[in-house]
Amino acid sequence: MDYLPIFCKLTNRDCLLVGGGEIAERKARLLLDAGAKLTVNSPTFTPQFQAWAEQKQLTLTYSNFDPNLVIDKWLIIAATDNDDVNYQVSLEAEKHQIFCNIVDSPKDASFIMPSIIDRSPIIVAVSSAGKAPVLARLLREKLEGILPQHLGKLANYAGYLRQKVKTVYGSLTERRRFWEKLFVHERLAQALANNDSEQVELLTDRLFSEPIENRGEVVLVGAGPGDAGLLTLKGLQQIQQADIIVYDRLVSEDILNLTRRDAERVFVGKRAGYHCVPQEQINQILLEQAQKGKRVVRLKGGDPFIFGRGGEELETLYNANIPFSVVPGITAASGCSAYSGIPLTHRDYAQSIRLITGHVKDGSHIDWQSLAAEKQTLVFYMGLSQAESIRTQLINHGMDSNTPAAIVEEGTTTKQKVLVGTLDNLHELALQARSPSLMIIGQVVALREKLNWFFSS
Ligand code: SAH
């Protein structure tokens, strides 16, 4: 982090703005909005500055930059059109250890101004540390679009109810549940936006009289194959509302960073052949946390119902009568297929897809005969260590040893690696790959030559 974002309380605090032109005017407006006691220093001023001075909103000092004005200020902004003057201001500020912003010159500044979305009291500030101002502006526009205009009213109303909520609900969990209900209450938001106080009161009374659900629940969420952008919107909402997140190795750091800061994180990573936390213990953790009234998210790589043992975990909850729900995720086969340019079906080459686990419970039987049939795509999960036997079985059951094959390692991430060969050298390919890797076997693999669009390292 190059800069620490903070929100400064400037009300009645002495601040200095150097510059009297239009750019300075914009800065003055922001400082005045924040309630600063503003002195502005410049040899000349725009009419707007003069009007502000007449209304006693700020003080004008007509002169070239006067270093004495820096003393005892909380914050300084240099906004003249002269780089030398701006630089001189920054040196003076530095000498007195006062935060100073230089318009258009972040390198000399000790603070920078973010792009702001103002729904006071909700304020969102976006910064690119001066590296990509256009990107920051685009982000700001996006956020402007998704943050409803009435957000400020809702936040103010929450402030007004805060004390009452504290009195009515004893526990933190209950309070949070109440707020979550309030903030997604569309009709209440509309009533606030319309200043319809009667309706606001009625809906609020109703919210207070409804029982707060105190039973925990578990949401099984698919995190997708790696790229955080592939998490679903619903998955994102769920992980942001969770009290506790139970996750495994395949969940990327980028996705974990999207969780609430105060949510508890429990790692129950599993690797092929080596189980950090036994499945029964994971089931038990989910159960105990939900029984304590927690909102538990069980976060799994890919899709929880595809080689994810999601079913087993939910059965335990079903038996204990704990409510649960499932948010699907993009499974590794879809993710790796898209990001390696290998369509899993194609009208000419493959009419069906087989998703197969390379690891099978003892006694399970794989129907190699049907897997070796033509016009289908085989996708092996957890198959690296079995590559040799997969190759031998398929060839023994009649599959052409020249059938194209690919191994996608860490698919959809910036570390993605794709190894392409044939069924015949599948084992050699597997020796070069590391987990997590997916094996794709079928004619469709050849399409990658034209369709590869995602270039990673
Ligand atoms: N539920 C997951 C699969 C879990 S099994 C899903 O739907 O994707 C774990 C196996 O998935 C790994 O051994 C590997 O074969 C595959 N896998 C998961 N993420 C992967 C990725 N990003 N790239 C390649 N293979 C991946």
CSV table of C-alpha atoms and ligand atoms in Angstrom, one decimal:
chain,number,residue,atom,x,y,z
A,1,MET,CA,0.0,0.0,0.0
A,2,ASP,CA,1.7,3.2,-1.2
A,3,TYR,CA,-0.8,5.5,0.6
A,4,LEU,CA,-2.9,5.0,3.8
A,5,PRO,CA,-6.5,6.1,3.1
A,6,ILE,CA,-7.9,8.2,6.0
A,7,PHE,CA,-10.8,10.5,6.4
A,8,CYS,CA,-9.8,13.8,8.0
A,9,LYS,CA,-12.1,15.9,10.2
A,10,LEU,CA,-11.3,19.4,9.1
A,11,THR,CA,-14.2,21.2,10.8
A,12,ASN,CA,-12.9,24.6,12.0
A,13,ARG,CA,-9.3,23.6,11.4
A,14,ASP,CA,-6.9,26.0,9.8
A,15,CYS,CA,-6.0,25.0,6.3
A,16,LEU,CA,-4.1,26.8,3.6
A,17,LEU,CA,-4.7,26.8,-0.2
A,18,VAL,CA,-2.2,28.4,-2.4
A,19,GLY,CA,-3.6,29.5,-5.8
A,20,GLY,CA,-6.5,31.6,-6.8
A,21,GLY,CA,-7.6,30.2,-10.2
A,22,GLU,CA,-10.2,27.7,-11.3
A,23,ILE,CA,-8.4,24.6,-10.2
A,24,ALA,CA,-7.8,26.1,-6.8
A,25,GLU,CA,-11.5,26.9,-6.7
A,26,ARG,CA,-12.4,23.2,-7.0
A,27,LYS,CA,-10.1,22.4,-4.1
A,28,ALA,CA,-11.5,25.3,-2.1
A,29,ARG,CA,-15.0,23.9,-2.6
A,30,LEU,CA,-14.0,20.5,-1.2
A,31,LEU,CA,-12.3,22.0,1.8
A,32,LEU,CA,-15.3,24.3,2.5
A,33,ASP,CA,-17.6,21.3,2.2
A,34,ALA,CA,-15.5,19.6,4.8
A,35,GLY,CA,-15.9,22.7,7.1
A,36,ALA,CA,-12.3,23.8,7.0
A,37,LYS,CA,-11.2,27.3,8.2
A,38,LEU,CA,-9.6,28.3,5.0
A,39,THR,CA,-6.9,30.8,4.1
A,40,VAL,CA,-6.2,31.3,0.4
A,41,ASN,CA,-3.0,32.8,-0.8
A,42,SER,CA,-2.5,34.2,-4.3
A,43,PRO,CA,-1.8,37.5,-6.0
A,44,THR,CA,-5.1,37.3,-7.9
A,45,PHE,CA,-8.4,35.5,-7.4
A,46,THR,CA,-11.4,34.5,-9.5
A,47,PRO,CA,-14.7,36.2,-8.8
A,48,GLN,CA,-15.9,33.1,-7.0
A,49,PHE,CA,-13.1,33.4,-4.4
A,50,GLN,CA,-14.1,37.0,-3.9
A,51,ALA,CA,-17.7,36.1,-3.4
A,52,TRP,CA,-16.7,33.5,-0.8
A,53,ALA,CA,-14.6,36.0,0.9
A,54,GLU,CA,-17.5,38.5,1.0
A,55,GLN,CA,-19.7,35.8,2.5
A,56,LYS,CA,-17.0,35.3,5.1
A,57,GLN,CA,-16.6,31.6,4.1
A,58,LEU,CA,-12.8,32.0,3.8
A,59,THR,CA,-9.9,34.5,4.1
A,60,LEU,CA,-8.0,35.8,1.1
A,61,THR,CA,-4.4,36.9,1.3
A,62,TYR,CA,-3.3,38.8,-1.8
A,63,SER,CA,0.4,38.1,-2.3
A,64,ASN,CA,2.9,35.8,-3.9
A,65,PHE,CA,3.4,32.7,-1.8
A,66,ASP,CA,4.1,33.7,1.8
A,67,PRO,CA,5.9,30.9,3.6
A,68,ASN,CA,4.7,32.3,7.0
A,69,LEU,CA,1.2,31.3,6.1
A,70,VAL,CA,2.2,27.6,6.4
A,71,ILE,CA,2.7,27.8,10.1
A,72,ASP,CA,0.1,26.2,12.3
A,73,LYS,CA,-2.0,24.8,9.5
A,74,TRP,CA,-3.4,21.2,9.5
A,75,LEU,CA,-3.4,20.7,5.8
A,76,ILE,CA,-2.1,22.5,2.8
A,77,ILE,CA,-2.9,22.3,-0.9
A,78,ALA,CA,-0.8,24.0,-3.6
A,79,ALA,CA,-2.9,24.6,-6.7
A,80,THR,CA,-1.1,27.3,-8.7
A,81,ASP,CA,-0.2,27.0,-12.3
A,82,ASN,CA,3.4,27.5,-11.5
A,83,ASP,CA,5.4,24.3,-10.8
A,84,ASP,CA,8.2,26.2,-8.9
A,85,VAL,CA,5.7,27.8,-6.6
A,86,ASN,CA,3.9,24.5,-6.0
A,87,TYR,CA,7.3,22.9,-5.2
A,88,GLN,CA,8.2,25.7,-2.8
A,89,VAL,CA,4.9,25.2,-1.0
A,90,SER,CA,5.6,21.5,-0.6
A,91,LEU,CA,9.1,22.2,0.8
A,92,GLU,CA,7.8,24.5,3.4
A,93,ALA,CA,5.1,22.1,4.3
A,94,GLU,CA,7.6,19.3,4.6
A,95,LYS,CA,9.8,21.5,6.9
A,96,HIS,CA,6.9,21.9,9.2
A,97,GLN,CA,5.6,18.4,8.9
A,98,ILE,CA,2.2,19.4,7.5
A,99,PHE,CA,0.4,17.2,5.0
A,100,CYS,CA,0.5,18.9,1.6
A,101,ASN,CA,-1.1,18.1,-1.7
A,102,ILE,CA,0.2,19.4,-5.0
A,103,VAL,CA,-2.2,19.5,-7.8
A,104,ASP,CA,-1.0,17.4,-10.7
A,105,SER,CA,2.3,16.4,-9.0
A,106,PRO,CA,1.8,13.5,-6.7
A,107,LYS,CA,5.6,12.9,-6.4
A,108,ASP,CA,6.1,16.1,-4.5
A,109,ALA,CA,3.0,15.7,-2.4
A,110,SER,CA,2.7,14.1,1.0
A,111,PHE,CA,-1.0,13.3,0.4
A,112,ILE,CA,-3.0,12.8,-2.7
A,113,MET,CA,-6.7,13.5,-3.3
A,114,PRO,CA,-8.9,10.5,-4.2
A,115,SER,CA,-11.8,10.4,-6.6
A,116,ILE,CA,-14.8,10.8,-4.3
A,117,ILE,CA,-18.3,9.4,-4.4
A,118,ASP,CA,-20.3,11.4,-1.9
A,119,ARG,CA,-23.4,9.9,-0.3
A,120,SER,CA,-22.7,11.5,3.0
A,121,PRO,CA,-22.4,10.2,5.5
A,122,ILE,CA,-21.2,7.3,3.2
A,123,ILE,CA,-18.1,8.4,1.4
A,124,VAL,CA,-16.2,6.3,-1.0
A,125,ALA,CA,-12.7,7.4,-2.0
A,126,VAL,CA,-10.8,5.8,-4.9
A,127,SER,CA,-7.2,6.3,-5.7
A,128,SER,CA,-4.7,4.8,-8.1
A,129,ALA,CA,-1.7,6.4,-6.2
A,130,GLY,CA,-1.4,8.8,-9.0
A,131,LYS,CA,-0.5,6.0,-11.4
A,132,ALA,CA,-3.8,5.6,-13.4
A,133,PRO,CA,-6.1,8.6,-12.8
A,134,VAL,CA,-8.3,7.6,-15.7
A,135,LEU,CA,-8.8,4.1,-14.3
A,136,ALA,CA,-9.7,5.6,-10.9
A,137,ARG,CA,-12.2,7.9,-12.6
A,138,LEU,CA,-13.8,5.0,-14.5
A,139,LEU,CA,-14.1,3.1,-11.2
A,140,ARG,CA,-15.6,6.1,-9.6
A,141,GLU,CA,-18.2,6.3,-12.4
A,142,LYS,CA,-19.0,2.6,-12.0
A,143,LEU,CA,-19.4,3.0,-8.2
A,144,GLU,CA,-21.6,6.1,-8.8
A,145,GLY,CA,-23.9,3.9,-10.8
A,146,ILE,CA,-24.2,1.1,-8.3
A,147,LEU,CA,-24.5,3.1,-5.1
A,148,PRO,CA,-28.1,4.3,-4.8
A,149,GLN,CA,-28.7,8.0,-4.4
A,150,HIS,CA,-30.7,7.3,-1.2
A,151,LEU,CA,-27.7,5.6,0.5
A,152,GLY,CA,-26.8,8.7,2.5
A,153,LYS,CA,-30.4,8.9,3.9
A,154,LEU,CA,-30.3,5.2,4.8
A,155,ALA,CA,-27.0,5.6,6.6
A,156,ASN,CA,-28.2,8.7,8.5
A,157,TYR,CA,-31.3,6.8,9.5
A,158,ALA,CA,-29.2,3.9,10.7
A,159,GLY,CA,-27.3,6.4,12.8
A,160,TYR,CA,-30.5,7.6,14.3
A,161,LEU,CA,-31.6,4.1,15.2
A,162,ARG,CA,-28.3,3.0,16.6
A,163,GLN,CA,-29.0,3.6,20.2
A,164,LYS,CA,-32.4,1.9,20.1
A,165,VAL,CA,-30.9,-1.1,18.4
A,166,LYS,CA,-28.3,-1.4,21.1
A,167,THR,CA,-31.0,-1.3,23.8
A,168,VAL,CA,-33.3,-3.8,22.1
A,169,TYR,CA,-30.7,-6.4,21.0
A,170,GLY,CA,-28.3,-7.7,23.6
A,171,SER,CA,-25.9,-9.6,21.3
A,172,LEU,CA,-23.7,-8.4,18.5
A,173,THR,CA,-25.0,-11.2,16.2
A,174,GLU,CA,-28.6,-10.1,16.8
A,175,ARG,CA,-27.7,-6.5,16.0
A,176,ARG,CA,-25.9,-7.4,12.9
A,177,ARG,CA,-28.9,-9.5,11.7
A,178,PHE,CA,-31.2,-6.5,12.4
A,179,TRP,CA,-29.0,-4.2,10.3
A,180,GLU,CA,-28.7,-6.7,7.5
A,181,LYS,CA,-32.5,-6.8,7.3
A,182,LEU,CA,-32.8,-3.1,7.5
A,183,PHE,CA,-30.2,-2.4,4.8
A,184,VAL,CA,-31.8,-4.7,2.2
A,185,HIS,CA,-35.3,-3.5,3.0
A,186,GLU,CA,-36.3,-2.0,-0.4
A,187,ARG,CA,-39.6,-0.4,0.7
A,188,LEU,CA,-38.0,1.2,3.7
A,189,ALA,CA,-35.2,2.7,1.5
A,190,GLN,CA,-37.9,4.0,-0.9
A,191,ALA,CA,-39.9,5.5,1.9
A,192,LEU,CA,-36.8,7.3,3.2
A,193,ALA,CA,-36.0,8.5,-0.3
A,194,ASN,CA,-39.5,9.9,-0.5
A,195,ASN,CA,-39.3,11.5,3.0
A,196,ASP,CA,-42.4,9.5,3.9
A,197,SER,CA,-41.9,9.6,7.6
A,198,GLU,CA,-45.2,7.8,8.4
A,199,GLN,CA,-44.3,4.8,6.2
A,200,VAL,CA,-40.7,4.8,7.5
A,201,GLU,CA,-42.0,4.6,11.1
A,202,LEU,CA,-44.5,1.9,10.3
A,203,LEU,CA,-41.9,-0.3,8.5
A,204,THR,CA,-39.3,0.2,11.2
A,205,ASP,CA,-41.8,-0.8,14.0
A,206,ARG,CA,-42.5,-3.9,12.0
A,207,LEU,CA,-38.8,-4.7,11.7
A,208,PHE,CA,-38.4,-4.4,15.4
A,209,SER,CA,-41.3,-6.6,16.2
A,210,GLU,CA,-40.2,-9.5,13.9
A,211,PRO,CA,-38.2,-12.2,15.7
A,212,ILE,CA,-34.5,-12.1,14.9
A,213,GLU,CA,-33.5,-15.6,13.5
A,214,ASN,CA,-30.9,-16.8,15.9
A,215,ARG,CA,-30.3,-20.2,14.5
A,216,GLY,CA,-27.1,-20.5,12.6
A,217,GLU,CA,-26.9,-21.6,9.0
A,218,VAL,CA,-24.4,-22.9,6.6
A,219,VAL,CA,-23.9,-21.8,3.0
A,220,LEU,CA,-21.9,-23.9,0.8
A,221,VAL,CA,-20.2,-21.5,-1.7
A,222,GLY,CA,-18.3,-22.4,-4.8
A,223,ALA,CA,-15.3,-20.0,-5.1
A,224,GLY,CA,-14.5,-20.9,-8.7
A,225,PRO,CA,-11.2,-22.2,-10.1
A,226,GLY,CA,-8.9,-19.3,-9.1
A,227,ASP,CA,-9.5,-16.0,-10.8
A,228,ALA,CA,-11.4,-14.0,-8.3
A,229,GLY,CA,-13.5,-12.4,-11.1
A,230,LEU,CA,-15.1,-15.8,-11.6
A,231,LEU,CA,-16.8,-15.8,-8.2
A,232,THR,CA,-20.6,-15.3,-8.6
A,233,LEU,CA,-22.3,-12.2,-7.2
A,234,LYS,CA,-24.3,-14.3,-4.9
A,235,GLY,CA,-21.1,-16.0,-3.7
A,236,LEU,CA,-19.6,-12.6,-3.0
A,237,GLN,CA,-22.7,-11.5,-1.0
A,238,GLN,CA,-22.6,-14.7,1.1
A,239,ILE,CA,-18.9,-14.4,1.9
A,240,GLN,CA,-19.3,-10.8,2.9
A,241,GLN,CA,-22.1,-11.7,5.3
A,242,ALA,CA,-20.4,-14.7,6.9
A,243,ASP,CA,-19.3,-14.8,10.6
A,244,ILE,CA,-17.0,-17.6,9.9
A,245,ILE,CA,-15.4,-18.9,6.7
A,246,VAL,CA,-14.2,-22.4,6.5
A,247,TYR,CA,-12.1,-22.8,3.4
A,248,ASP,CA,-9.7,-25.2,1.7
A,249,ARG,CA,-6.5,-25.0,-0.3
A,250,LEU,CA,-8.0,-24.3,-3.7
A,251,VAL,CA,-9.6,-21.1,-2.6
A,252,SER,CA,-7.4,-18.3,-3.9
A,253,GLU,CA,-6.0,-15.5,-1.7
A,254,ASP,CA,-7.7,-12.9,-3.9
A,255,ILE,CA,-11.1,-14.4,-3.0
A,256,LEU,CA,-10.3,-14.6,0.7
A,257,ASN,CA,-9.4,-10.9,0.6
A,258,LEU,CA,-13.1,-10.3,-0.3
A,259,THR,CA,-14.3,-11.6,3.0
A,260,ARG,CA,-15.3,-9.2,5.9
A,261,ARG,CA,-12.3,-8.2,7.9
A,262,ASP,CA,-13.8,-9.3,11.2
A,263,ALA,CA,-15.0,-12.7,9.9
A,264,GLU,CA,-13.2,-15.6,11.4
A,265,ARG,CA,-11.2,-17.8,8.8
A,266,VAL,CA,-10.7,-21.4,9.4
A,267,PHE,CA,-8.3,-23.3,7.0
A,268,VAL,CA,-9.2,-27.0,6.6
A,269,GLY,CA,-7.0,-27.6,3.6
A,270,LYS,CA,-6.8,-30.9,2.0
A,271,ARG,CA,-4.3,-32.2,-0.5
A,272,ALA,CA,-4.5,-35.4,-2.5
A,273,GLY,CA,-3.3,-38.2,-0.4
A,274,TYR,CA,-2.8,-36.0,2.6
A,275,HIS,CA,-5.8,-34.7,4.6
A,276,CYS,CA,-4.9,-31.8,6.9
A,277,VAL,CA,-8.3,-31.9,8.6
A,278,PRO,CA,-10.2,-35.2,8.4
A,279,GLN,CA,-13.6,-34.8,6.6
A,280,GLU,CA,-15.5,-35.9,9.8
A,281,GLN,CA,-13.8,-33.1,11.7
A,282,ILE,CA,-14.8,-30.5,9.0
A,283,ASN,CA,-18.4,-31.7,9.2
A,284,GLN,CA,-18.1,-31.3,12.9
A,285,ILE,CA,-16.8,-27.7,12.7
A,286,LEU,CA,-19.6,-26.7,10.4
A,287,LEU,CA,-22.1,-28.2,12.7
A,288,GLU,CA,-20.8,-26.7,15.9
A,289,GLN,CA,-20.4,-23.2,14.5
A,290,ALA,CA,-23.9,-23.2,13.1
A,291,GLN,CA,-25.3,-24.5,16.4
A,292,LYS,CA,-23.7,-21.5,18.1
A,293,GLY,CA,-25.8,-19.3,15.9
A,294,LYS,CA,-23.1,-18.4,13.5
A,295,ARG,CA,-23.6,-17.7,9.8
A,296,VAL,CA,-21.1,-20.2,8.3
A,297,VAL,CA,-19.8,-20.1,4.8
A,298,ARG,CA,-18.1,-23.3,3.6
A,299,LEU,CA,-16.0,-22.0,0.8
A,300,LYS,CA,-14.7,-24.5,-1.7
A,301,GLY,CA,-12.7,-24.3,-4.9
A,302,GLY,CA,-14.7,-24.7,-8.1
A,303,ASP,CA,-18.2,-26.0,-7.7
A,304,PRO,CA,-19.0,-27.5,-4.3
A,305,PHE,CA,-21.0,-30.3,-5.8
A,306,ILE,CA,-18.4,-31.4,-8.3
A,307,PHE,CA,-15.7,-33.5,-6.6
A,308,GLY,CA,-16.1,-31.2,-3.6
A,309,ARG,CA,-17.7,-33.5,-1.0
A,310,GLY,CA,-20.3,-30.8,-0.6
A,311,GLY,CA,-23.0,-33.5,-0.5
A,312,GLU,CA,-21.3,-35.3,2.4
A,313,GLU,CA,-21.0,-32.1,4.5
A,314,LEU,CA,-24.6,-31.2,3.9
A,315,GLU,CA,-25.9,-34.6,5.0
A,316,THR,CA,-24.4,-34.0,8.5
A,317,LEU,CA,-26.2,-30.7,8.7
A,318,TYR,CA,-29.4,-32.2,7.4
A,319,ASN,CA,-29.3,-34.9,10.1
A,320,ALA,CA,-28.8,-32.1,12.8
A,321,ASN,CA,-31.6,-30.0,11.3
A,322,ILE,CA,-29.4,-27.0,10.5
A,323,PRO,CA,-30.6,-24.9,7.6
A,324,PHE,CA,-28.3,-24.8,4.6
A,325,SER,CA,-28.1,-23.5,1.1
A,326,VAL,CA,-25.7,-23.9,-1.9
A,327,VAL,CA,-24.2,-21.3,-4.2
A,328,PRO,CA,-22.7,-23.0,-7.3
A,329,GLY,CA,-19.3,-22.0,-8.6
A,330,ILE,CA,-17.5,-22.3,-11.9
A,331,THR,CA,-15.9,-25.8,-11.8
A,332,ALA,CA,-12.3,-26.3,-12.9
A,333,ALA,CA,-13.4,-28.0,-16.1
A,334,SER,CA,-15.3,-24.8,-17.2
A,335,GLY,CA,-12.6,-22.4,-16.0
A,336,CYS,CA,-9.7,-24.3,-17.5
A,337,SER,CA,-11.5,-24.9,-20.7
A,338,ALA,CA,-12.3,-21.2,-21.2
A,339,TYR,CA,-8.9,-20.0,-20.2
A,340,SER,CA,-6.9,-22.5,-22.2
A,341,GLY,CA,-9.0,-22.0,-25.4
A,342,ILE,CA,-10.2,-25.6,-25.4
A,343,PRO,CA,-14.0,-25.8,-25.8
A,344,LEU,CA,-15.3,-28.9,-24.1
A,345,THR,CA,-17.9,-29.6,-26.7
A,346,HIS,CA,-17.8,-29.0,-30.5
A,347,ARG,CA,-20.4,-30.0,-33.1
A,348,ASP,CA,-17.7,-31.9,-35.1
A,349,TYR,CA,-15.5,-33.4,-32.3
A,350,ALA,CA,-17.4,-33.9,-29.1
A,351,GLN,CA,-21.0,-34.3,-28.3
A,352,SER,CA,-20.6,-35.1,-24.6
A,353,ILE,CA,-18.2,-34.4,-21.7
A,354,ARG,CA,-17.1,-36.8,-19.0
A,355,LEU,CA,-15.9,-35.4,-15.7
A,356,ILE,CA,-13.9,-38.1,-14.0
A,357,THR,CA,-12.0,-38.2,-10.8
A,358,GLY,CA,-8.5,-39.7,-10.9
A,359,HIS,CA,-8.9,-40.7,-7.3
A,360,VAL,CA,-11.6,-43.2,-6.7
A,361,LYS,CA,-12.7,-44.7,-3.4
A,362,ASP,CA,-11.6,-48.3,-2.9
A,363,GLY,CA,-13.6,-50.7,-5.0
A,364,SER,CA,-15.0,-48.1,-7.3
A,365,HIS,CA,-15.0,-49.1,-10.9
A,366,ILE,CA,-14.3,-46.9,-13.9
A,367,ASP,CA,-16.0,-48.0,-17.1
A,368,TRP,CA,-12.9,-47.6,-19.4
A,369,GLN,CA,-14.7,-49.0,-22.3
A,370,SER,CA,-17.2,-46.2,-22.4
A,371,LEU,CA,-14.5,-43.6,-21.7
A,372,ALA,CA,-12.5,-44.8,-24.7
A,373,ALA,CA,-15.4,-44.2,-27.1
A,374,GLU,CA,-15.1,-41.4,-29.7
A,375,LYS,CA,-16.7,-38.0,-30.0
A,376,GLN,CA,-16.5,-37.1,-26.4
A,377,THR,CA,-14.2,-35.0,-24.1
A,378,LEU,CA,-12.7,-36.6,-21.0
A,379,VAL,CA,-11.8,-34.3,-18.1
A,380,PHE,CA,-9.9,-35.8,-15.3
A,381,TYR,CA,-9.8,-34.1,-11.9
A,382,MET,CA,-7.1,-35.1,-9.5
A,383,GLY,CA,-5.5,-37.3,-12.1
A,384,LEU,CA,-1.9,-36.3,-12.2
A,385,SER,CA,-0.6,-39.2,-10.2
A,386,GLN,CA,-2.7,-41.6,-12.2
A,387,ALA,CA,-1.7,-40.3,-15.6
A,388,GLU,CA,0.2,-43.5,-16.6
A,389,SER,CA,-2.6,-45.8,-15.7
A,390,ILE,CA,-5.2,-43.5,-17.4
A,391,ARG,CA,-3.2,-43.6,-20.6
A,392,THR,CA,-2.7,-47.4,-20.5
A,393,GLN,CA,-6.3,-48.1,-19.7
A,394,LEU,CA,-7.6,-45.8,-22.5
A,395,ILE,CA,-5.3,-47.2,-25.1
A,396,ASN,CA,-6.0,-50.8,-24.0
A,397,HIS,CA,-9.7,-50.1,-24.4
A,398,GLY,CA,-9.2,-48.8,-28.0
A,399,MET,CA,-8.6,-45.1,-27.8
A,400,ASP,CA,-6.3,-43.7,-30.5
A,401,SER,CA,-2.9,-43.0,-28.8
A,402,ASN,CA,-2.6,-39.9,-31.0
A,403,THR,CA,-5.7,-38.3,-29.4
A,404,PRO,CA,-4.8,-34.8,-28.4
A,405,ALA,CA,-4.4,-34.2,-24.6
A,406,ALA,CA,-3.7,-31.2,-22.4
A,407,ILE,CA,-2.8,-30.6,-18.8
A,408,VAL,CA,-3.9,-27.3,-17.4
A,409,GLU,CA,-2.1,-26.3,-14.2
A,410,GLU,CA,-3.5,-23.6,-11.9
A,411,GLY,CA,-6.1,-22.7,-14.6
A,412,THR,CA,-7.6,-19.2,-14.8
A,413,THR,CA,-4.9,-17.7,-12.6
A,414,THR,CA,-1.9,-15.6,-13.7
A,415,LYS,CA,0.2,-18.7,-13.1
A,416,GLN,CA,-1.7,-20.9,-15.5
A,417,LYS,CA,0.4,-23.3,-17.5
A,418,VAL,CA,-0.9,-25.4,-20.3
A,419,LEU,CA,1.0,-28.5,-21.5
A,420,VAL,CA,-0.2,-30.0,-24.8
A,421,GLY,CA,0.6,-33.4,-26.2
A,422,THR,CA,-1.2,-36.7,-27.0
A,423,LEU,CA,-2.6,-39.5,-25.0
A,424,ASP,CA,0.5,-41.4,-25.7
A,425,ASN,CA,2.8,-39.0,-23.8
A,426,LEU,CA,0.2,-38.1,-21.1
A,427,HIS,CA,2.5,-39.5,-18.4
A,428,GLU,CA,5.5,-37.4,-19.6
A,429,LEU,CA,3.3,-34.3,-19.6
A,430,ALA,CA,2.0,-35.1,-16.1
A,431,LEU,CA,5.5,-35.4,-14.8
A,432,GLN,CA,6.1,-31.7,-15.7
A,433,ALA,CA,2.9,-30.5,-14.0
A,434,ARG,CA,2.0,-29.7,-10.5
A,435,SER,CA,-1.2,-29.8,-8.6
A,436,PRO,CA,-3.9,-28.5,-9.0
A,437,SER,CA,-4.0,-29.7,-12.6
A,438,LEU,CA,-6.7,-30.8,-14.9
A,439,MET,CA,-6.3,-33.3,-17.8
A,440,ILE,CA,-8.4,-32.8,-20.9
A,441,ILE,CA,-8.4,-35.6,-23.5
A,442,GLY,CA,-10.1,-35.4,-26.8
A,443,GLN,CA,-10.0,-33.9,-30.3
A,444,VAL,CA,-11.2,-30.5,-29.0
A,445,VAL,CA,-7.7,-30.0,-27.5
A,446,ALA,CA,-6.4,-29.3,-31.0
A,447,LEU,CA,-8.7,-26.2,-31.2
A,448,ARG,CA,-6.4,-24.5,-28.7
A,449,GLU,CA,-4.1,-23.6,-31.5
A,450,LYS,CA,-6.6,-21.1,-32.8
A,451,LEU,CA,-8.6,-20.3,-29.7
A,452,ASN,CA,-6.0,-19.6,-27.1
A,453,TRP,CA,-6.6,-16.0,-25.9
A,454,PHE,CA,-5.3,-16.0,-22.3
A,455,PHE,CA,-1.6,-15.6,-22.2
A,456,SER,CA,0.0,-16.2,-18.8
A,457,SER,CA,3.5,-16.7,-17.8
B,1,SAH,N1,-14.8,-28.7,-6.7
B,1,SAH,C1,-13.7,-28.5,-7.5
B,1,SAH,C2,-12.9,-29.7,-7.7
B,1,SAH,C3,-12.2,-30.2,-6.5
B,1,SAH,S1,-11.2,-31.6,-6.7
B,1,SAH,C4,-14.2,-27.9,-8.8
B,1,SAH,O1,-15.4,-27.9,-9.1
B,1,SAH,O2,-13.4,-27.5,-9.6
B,1,SAH,C5,-9.6,-30.8,-6.9
B,1,SAH,C6,-9.1,-31.0,-8.3
B,1,SAH,O3,-9.7,-30.0,-9.2
B,1,SAH,C7,-7.6,-30.7,-8.5
B,1,SAH,O4,-6.9,-31.8,-8.2
B,1,SAH,C8,-7.6,-30.4,-10.0
B,1,SAH,O5,-7.6,-31.5,-10.8
B,1,SAH,C9,-8.9,-29.6,-10.2
B,1,SAH,N2,-8.7,-28.2,-10.1
B,1,SAH,C10,-9.2,-27.3,-9.3
B,1,SAH,N3,-8.9,-26.0,-9.5
B,1,SAH,C11,-8.0,-26.1,-10.6
B,1,SAH,C12,-7.3,-25.1,-11.3
B,1,SAH,N4,-7.4,-23.8,-11.0
B,1,SAH,N5,-6.6,-25.5,-12.4
B,1,SAH,C13,-6.5,-26.9,-12.7
B,1,SAH,N6,-7.2,-27.8,-12.0
B,1,SAH,C14,-7.9,-27.4,-11.0
